Short mmCIF file of C-alpha atoms in Angstrom, two decimals:
data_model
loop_
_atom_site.label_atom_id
_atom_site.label_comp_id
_atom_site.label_asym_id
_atom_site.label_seq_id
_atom_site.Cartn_x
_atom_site.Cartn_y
_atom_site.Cartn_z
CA UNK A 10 80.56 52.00 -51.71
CA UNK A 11 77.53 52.67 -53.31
CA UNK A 12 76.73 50.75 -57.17
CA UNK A 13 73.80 53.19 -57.84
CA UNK A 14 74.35 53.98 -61.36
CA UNK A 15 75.80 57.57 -62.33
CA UNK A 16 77.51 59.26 -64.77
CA UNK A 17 81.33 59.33 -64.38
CA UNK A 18 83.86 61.97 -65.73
CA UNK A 19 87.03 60.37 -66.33
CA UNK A 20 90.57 62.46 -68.11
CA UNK A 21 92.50 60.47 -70.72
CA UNK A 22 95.09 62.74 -72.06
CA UNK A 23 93.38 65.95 -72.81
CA UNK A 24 90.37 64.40 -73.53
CA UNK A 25 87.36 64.04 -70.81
CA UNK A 26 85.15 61.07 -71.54
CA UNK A 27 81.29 60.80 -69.28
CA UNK A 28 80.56 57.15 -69.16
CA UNK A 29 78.22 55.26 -67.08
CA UNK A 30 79.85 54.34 -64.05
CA UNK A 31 78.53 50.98 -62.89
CA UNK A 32 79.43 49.99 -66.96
CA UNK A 33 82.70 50.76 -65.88
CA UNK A 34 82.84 48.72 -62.99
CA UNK A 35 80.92 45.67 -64.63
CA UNK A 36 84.18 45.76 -66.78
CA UNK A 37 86.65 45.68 -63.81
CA UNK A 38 86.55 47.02 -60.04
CA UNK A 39 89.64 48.62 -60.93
CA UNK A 40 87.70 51.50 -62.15
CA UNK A 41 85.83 51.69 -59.09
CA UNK A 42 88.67 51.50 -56.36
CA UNK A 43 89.89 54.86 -59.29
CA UNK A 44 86.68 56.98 -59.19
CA UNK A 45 85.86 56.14 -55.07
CA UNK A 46 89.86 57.63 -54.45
CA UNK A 47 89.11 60.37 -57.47
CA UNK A 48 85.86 61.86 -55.75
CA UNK A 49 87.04 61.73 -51.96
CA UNK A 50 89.63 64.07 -53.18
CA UNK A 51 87.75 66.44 -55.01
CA UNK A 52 89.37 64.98 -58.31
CA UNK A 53 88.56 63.70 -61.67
CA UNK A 54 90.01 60.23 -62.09
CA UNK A 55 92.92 60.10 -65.12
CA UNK A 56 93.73 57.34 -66.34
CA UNK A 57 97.38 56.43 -67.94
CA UNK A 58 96.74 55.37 -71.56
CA UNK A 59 96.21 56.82 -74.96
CA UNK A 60 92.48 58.74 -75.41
CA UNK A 61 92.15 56.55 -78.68
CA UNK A 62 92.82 52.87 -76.88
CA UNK A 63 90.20 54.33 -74.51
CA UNK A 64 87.46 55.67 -76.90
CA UNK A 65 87.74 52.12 -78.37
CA UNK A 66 87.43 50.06 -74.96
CA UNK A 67 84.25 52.23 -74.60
CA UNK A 68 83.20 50.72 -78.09
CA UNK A 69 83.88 47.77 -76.91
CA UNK A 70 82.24 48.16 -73.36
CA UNK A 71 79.07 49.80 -75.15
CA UNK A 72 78.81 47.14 -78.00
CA UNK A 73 76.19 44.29 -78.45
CA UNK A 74 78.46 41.47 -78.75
CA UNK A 75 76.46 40.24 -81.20
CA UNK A 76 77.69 42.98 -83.71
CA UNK A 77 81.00 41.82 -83.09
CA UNK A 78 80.48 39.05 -86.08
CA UNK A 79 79.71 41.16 -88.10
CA UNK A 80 81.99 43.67 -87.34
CA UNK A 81 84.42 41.02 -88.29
CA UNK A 82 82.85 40.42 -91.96
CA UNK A 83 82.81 43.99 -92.83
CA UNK A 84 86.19 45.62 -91.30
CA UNK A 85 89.86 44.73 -92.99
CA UNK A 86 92.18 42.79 -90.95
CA UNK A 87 94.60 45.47 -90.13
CA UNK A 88 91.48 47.66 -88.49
CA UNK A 89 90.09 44.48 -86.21
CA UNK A 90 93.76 43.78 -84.95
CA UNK A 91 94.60 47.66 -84.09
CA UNK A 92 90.71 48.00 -82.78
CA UNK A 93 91.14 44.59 -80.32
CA UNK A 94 95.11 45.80 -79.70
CA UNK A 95 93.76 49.26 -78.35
CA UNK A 96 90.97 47.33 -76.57
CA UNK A 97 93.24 44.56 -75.27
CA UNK A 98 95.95 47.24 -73.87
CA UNK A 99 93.38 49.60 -71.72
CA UNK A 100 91.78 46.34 -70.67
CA UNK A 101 95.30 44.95 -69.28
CA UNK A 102 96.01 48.30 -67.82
CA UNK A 103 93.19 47.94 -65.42
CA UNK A 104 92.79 44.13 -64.75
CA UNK A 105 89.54 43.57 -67.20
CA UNK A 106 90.75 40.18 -67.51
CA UNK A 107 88.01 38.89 -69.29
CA UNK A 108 88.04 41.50 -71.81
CA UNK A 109 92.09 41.32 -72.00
CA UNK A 110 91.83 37.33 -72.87
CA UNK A 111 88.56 37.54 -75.38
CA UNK A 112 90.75 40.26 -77.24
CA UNK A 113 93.88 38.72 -77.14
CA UNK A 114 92.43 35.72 -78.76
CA UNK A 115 90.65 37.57 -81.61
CA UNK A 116 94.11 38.86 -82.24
CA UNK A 117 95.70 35.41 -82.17
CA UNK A 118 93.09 34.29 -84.83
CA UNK A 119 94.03 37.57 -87.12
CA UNK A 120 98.08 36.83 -86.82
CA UNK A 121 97.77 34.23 -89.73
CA UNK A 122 96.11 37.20 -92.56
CA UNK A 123 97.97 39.94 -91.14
CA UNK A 124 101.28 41.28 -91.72
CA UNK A 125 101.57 42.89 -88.41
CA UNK A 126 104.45 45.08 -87.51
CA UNK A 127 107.01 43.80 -84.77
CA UNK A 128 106.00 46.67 -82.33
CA UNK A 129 102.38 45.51 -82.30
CA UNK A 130 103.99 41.66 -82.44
CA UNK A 131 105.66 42.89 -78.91
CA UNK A 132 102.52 44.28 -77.79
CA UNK A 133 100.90 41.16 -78.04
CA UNK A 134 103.42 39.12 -76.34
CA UNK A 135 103.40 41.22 -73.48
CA UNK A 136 99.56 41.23 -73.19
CA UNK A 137 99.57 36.98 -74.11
CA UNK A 138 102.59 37.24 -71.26
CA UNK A 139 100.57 38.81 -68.89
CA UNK A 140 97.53 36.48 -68.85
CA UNK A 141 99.79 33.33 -68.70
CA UNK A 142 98.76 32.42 -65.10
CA UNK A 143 95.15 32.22 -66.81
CA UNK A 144 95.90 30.58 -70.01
CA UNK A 145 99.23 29.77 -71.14
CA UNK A 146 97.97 28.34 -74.77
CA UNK A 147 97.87 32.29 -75.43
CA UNK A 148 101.33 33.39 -75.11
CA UNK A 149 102.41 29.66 -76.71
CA UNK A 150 100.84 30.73 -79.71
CA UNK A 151 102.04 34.14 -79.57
CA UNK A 152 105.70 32.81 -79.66
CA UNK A 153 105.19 30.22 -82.04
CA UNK A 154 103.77 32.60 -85.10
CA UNK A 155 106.63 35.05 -83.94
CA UNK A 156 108.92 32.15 -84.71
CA UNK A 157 107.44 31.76 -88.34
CA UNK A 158 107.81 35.41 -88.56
CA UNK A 159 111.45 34.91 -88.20
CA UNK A 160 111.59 31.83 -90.18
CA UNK A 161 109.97 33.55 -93.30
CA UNK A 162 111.89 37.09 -92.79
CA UNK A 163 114.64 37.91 -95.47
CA UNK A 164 116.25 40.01 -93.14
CA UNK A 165 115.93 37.68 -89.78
CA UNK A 166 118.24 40.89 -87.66
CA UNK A 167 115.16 42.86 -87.53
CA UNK A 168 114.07 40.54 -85.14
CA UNK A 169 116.84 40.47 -82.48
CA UNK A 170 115.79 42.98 -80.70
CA UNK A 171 112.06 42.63 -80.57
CA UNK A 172 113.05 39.34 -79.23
CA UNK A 173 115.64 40.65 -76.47
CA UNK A 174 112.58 43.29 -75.78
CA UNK A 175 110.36 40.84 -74.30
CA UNK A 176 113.33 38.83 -72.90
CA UNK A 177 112.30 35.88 -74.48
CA UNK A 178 115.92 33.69 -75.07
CA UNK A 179 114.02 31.46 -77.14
CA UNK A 180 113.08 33.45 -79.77
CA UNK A 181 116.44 35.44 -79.69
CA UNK A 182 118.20 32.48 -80.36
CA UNK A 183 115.93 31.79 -83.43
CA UNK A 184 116.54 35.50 -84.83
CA UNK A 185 120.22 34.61 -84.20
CA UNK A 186 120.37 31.13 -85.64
CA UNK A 187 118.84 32.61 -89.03
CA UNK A 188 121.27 35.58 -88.96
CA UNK A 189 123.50 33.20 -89.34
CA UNK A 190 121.49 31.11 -92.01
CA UNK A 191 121.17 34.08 -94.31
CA UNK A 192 124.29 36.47 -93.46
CA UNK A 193 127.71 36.12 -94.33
CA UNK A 194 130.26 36.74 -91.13
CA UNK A 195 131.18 40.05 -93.09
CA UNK A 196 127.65 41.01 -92.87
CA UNK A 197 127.36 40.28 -89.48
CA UNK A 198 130.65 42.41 -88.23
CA UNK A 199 129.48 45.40 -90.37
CA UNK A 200 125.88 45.45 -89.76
CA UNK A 201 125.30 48.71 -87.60
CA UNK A 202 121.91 47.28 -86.01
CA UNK A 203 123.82 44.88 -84.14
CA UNK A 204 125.46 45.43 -80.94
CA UNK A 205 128.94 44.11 -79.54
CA UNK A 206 127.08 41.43 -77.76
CA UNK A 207 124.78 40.30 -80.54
CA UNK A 208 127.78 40.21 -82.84
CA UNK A 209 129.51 38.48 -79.73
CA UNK A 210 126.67 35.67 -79.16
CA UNK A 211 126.81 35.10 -83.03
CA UNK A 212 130.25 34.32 -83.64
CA UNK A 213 130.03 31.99 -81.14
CA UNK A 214 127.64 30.40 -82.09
CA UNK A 215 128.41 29.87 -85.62
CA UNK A 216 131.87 28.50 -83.67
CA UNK A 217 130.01 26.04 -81.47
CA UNK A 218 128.41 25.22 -84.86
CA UNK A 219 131.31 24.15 -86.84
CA UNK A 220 132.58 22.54 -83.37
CA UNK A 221 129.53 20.33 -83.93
CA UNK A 222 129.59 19.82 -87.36
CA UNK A 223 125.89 21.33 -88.02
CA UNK A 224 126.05 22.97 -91.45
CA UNK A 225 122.66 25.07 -91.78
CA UNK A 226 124.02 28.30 -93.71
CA UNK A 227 125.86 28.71 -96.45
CA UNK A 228 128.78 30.54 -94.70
CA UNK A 229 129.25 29.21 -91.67
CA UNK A 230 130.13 27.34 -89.58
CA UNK A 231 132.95 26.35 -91.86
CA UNK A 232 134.62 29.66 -92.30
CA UNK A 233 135.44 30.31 -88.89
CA UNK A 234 138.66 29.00 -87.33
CA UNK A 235 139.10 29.09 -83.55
CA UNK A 236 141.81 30.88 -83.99
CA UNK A 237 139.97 33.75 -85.69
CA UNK A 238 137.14 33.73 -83.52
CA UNK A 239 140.41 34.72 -80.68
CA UNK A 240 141.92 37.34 -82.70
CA UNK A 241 138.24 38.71 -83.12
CA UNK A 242 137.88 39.80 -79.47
CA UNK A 243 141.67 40.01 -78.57
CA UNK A 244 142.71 42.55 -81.49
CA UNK A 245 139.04 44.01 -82.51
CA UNK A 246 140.35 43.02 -86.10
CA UNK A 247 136.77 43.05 -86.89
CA UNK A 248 136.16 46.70 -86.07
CA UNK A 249 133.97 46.31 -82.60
CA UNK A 250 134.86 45.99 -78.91
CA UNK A 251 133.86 43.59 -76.13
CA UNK A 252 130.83 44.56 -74.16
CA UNK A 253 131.94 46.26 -70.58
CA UNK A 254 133.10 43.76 -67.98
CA UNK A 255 133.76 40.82 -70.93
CA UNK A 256 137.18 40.01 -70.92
CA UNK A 257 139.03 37.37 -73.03
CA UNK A 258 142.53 38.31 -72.70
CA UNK A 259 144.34 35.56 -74.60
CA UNK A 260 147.28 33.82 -72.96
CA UNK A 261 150.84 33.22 -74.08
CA UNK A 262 150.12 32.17 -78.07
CA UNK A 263 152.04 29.32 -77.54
CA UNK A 264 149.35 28.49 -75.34
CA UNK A 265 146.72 28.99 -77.40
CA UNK A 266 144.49 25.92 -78.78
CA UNK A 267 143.52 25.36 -82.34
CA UNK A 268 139.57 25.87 -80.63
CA UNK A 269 140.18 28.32 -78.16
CA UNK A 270 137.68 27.64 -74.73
CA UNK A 271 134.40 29.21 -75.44
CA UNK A 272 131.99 30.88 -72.41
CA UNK A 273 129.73 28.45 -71.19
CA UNK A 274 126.05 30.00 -70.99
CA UNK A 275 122.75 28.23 -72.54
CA UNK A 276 119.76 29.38 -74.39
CA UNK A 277 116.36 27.42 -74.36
CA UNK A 278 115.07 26.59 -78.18
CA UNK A 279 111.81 26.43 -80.32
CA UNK A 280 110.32 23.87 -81.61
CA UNK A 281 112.20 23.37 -84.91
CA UNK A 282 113.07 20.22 -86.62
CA UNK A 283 115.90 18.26 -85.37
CA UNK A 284 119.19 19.80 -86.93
CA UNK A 285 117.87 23.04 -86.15
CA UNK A 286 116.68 22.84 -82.63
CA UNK A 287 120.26 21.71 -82.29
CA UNK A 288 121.63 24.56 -84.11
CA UNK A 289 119.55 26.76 -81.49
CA UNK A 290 120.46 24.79 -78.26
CA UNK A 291 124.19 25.90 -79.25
CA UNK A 292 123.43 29.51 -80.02
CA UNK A 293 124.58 31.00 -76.75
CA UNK A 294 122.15 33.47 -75.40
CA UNK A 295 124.65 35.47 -72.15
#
């Protein structure tokens, strides 16, 4: 295939962009394997993201980079991170690896000033996820300002399902180990954002808690008895029902220990100090 320069038509969304087309290839052969299959077939090539991430990567393809300093001076920290997310996610899309790991880090450096959202925090991970096999310092840091996120967050719940999202135990077992630092059991039981299973992996874990005498809330572990925790999923006297397929049929009562036997299931921890990252190890992620 020919690398004679030309201009390209490509459709994003309803939109069609004319770009040059060996710029487009500099950035990743990706676009070229698109536009050689788009013009043997009489086609324009369309590509699968959002017309804005794209008129940005085009910014970012047609830039000097040595505006980008200064860009960085004059522009508020909410515009850099969406302009580098928009960048970063068309980049990803079509293997401009280089471009996907110089943006991901300028986002990384931003996380610190800005209050980002935990969609866009999720949006990050997966991009940081995705260039793991080239640097895995990216999606380390990703996780560990998520963490903070968490740590800082009056209302840690939010968090839970970001967290289950990007199926990342880790930091699900944080948002579930300050659930239980800042919510009463009440709390927990009532809260509609939770599901059976959150409210399941919870109350077992404030359980295995009290079973191992770590005390890091004010309202649990101490105020639930084994006992409880059986009548909880037995008799639904909490108002929810097991997840499909759980079962915990009790047996004869006379039967029954004072600490019932809890499932056995593990969840891998941040780095937290010690009473905590024991707290976490003991939050069971199923």
């Amino acid at each position: 295939m020919s690398h004679e320069d030309s201009i390209v038509s490509l459709r994003v969304e309803d939109t069609e962009f004319k770009i040059s087309k060996n710029l487009l290839i500099n950035a990743s052969p990706t676009f070229g394997d698109l536009l050689e299959y788009a013009t043997r077939n009489g086609r324009v090539a369309c590509l699968d993201v959002s017309a804005q991430d794209f008129r940005e990567f085009l910014w970012f393809l047609n830039a000097n980079p040595s505006t980008f300093d200064a860009y960085a001076t004059q522009a508020d920290v909410e515009a850099q991170f969406l302009r580098w997310l928009a960048v970063a996610t068309v980049a990803d899309k079509y293997i401009a690896t280089e471009i996907s790991r110089w943006t991901v880090k300028k986002m990384i450096e931003l996380l610190p000033r800005y209050d980002r959202s935990s969609t866009q925090l999720v949006r990050l991970y997966r991009l940081a996820q995705g260039l793991a096999r080239v640097e895995l310092l990216l999606i380390r840091s990703v996780r560990l300002h998520w963490a903070r996120k968490i740590d800082q967050s009056p209302d840690p719940v939010v968090w839970i399902i970001p967290a289950r999202d990007v199926g990342d135990n880790s930091l699900q077992a944080r948002a579930y180990l300050y659930v239980l630092k800042r919510h009463s059991v009440l709390d927990i039981a009532e809260d509609a954002r939770l599901d059976n299973l959150d409210r399941f992996r919870l109350f077992v874990g404030a359980a295995n808690m009290r079973d191992n005498d770590i005390n890091v809330g004010e309202y649990v572990p101490s105020v639930l008895s084994g006992t409880l925790l059986w009548d909880m999923f037995t008799k639904s006297s909490m108002g929810f029902e097991l997840p499909d397929g759980m079962d915990l049929s009790a047996p004869d009562r006379a039967h029954v220990p004072a600490h019932p036997p809890l499932p056995v299931a593990s969840a891998s921890s941040c780095v937290t100090e010690n009473t905590e990252r024991q707290a976490e190890d003991i939050i069971f992620v199923l």
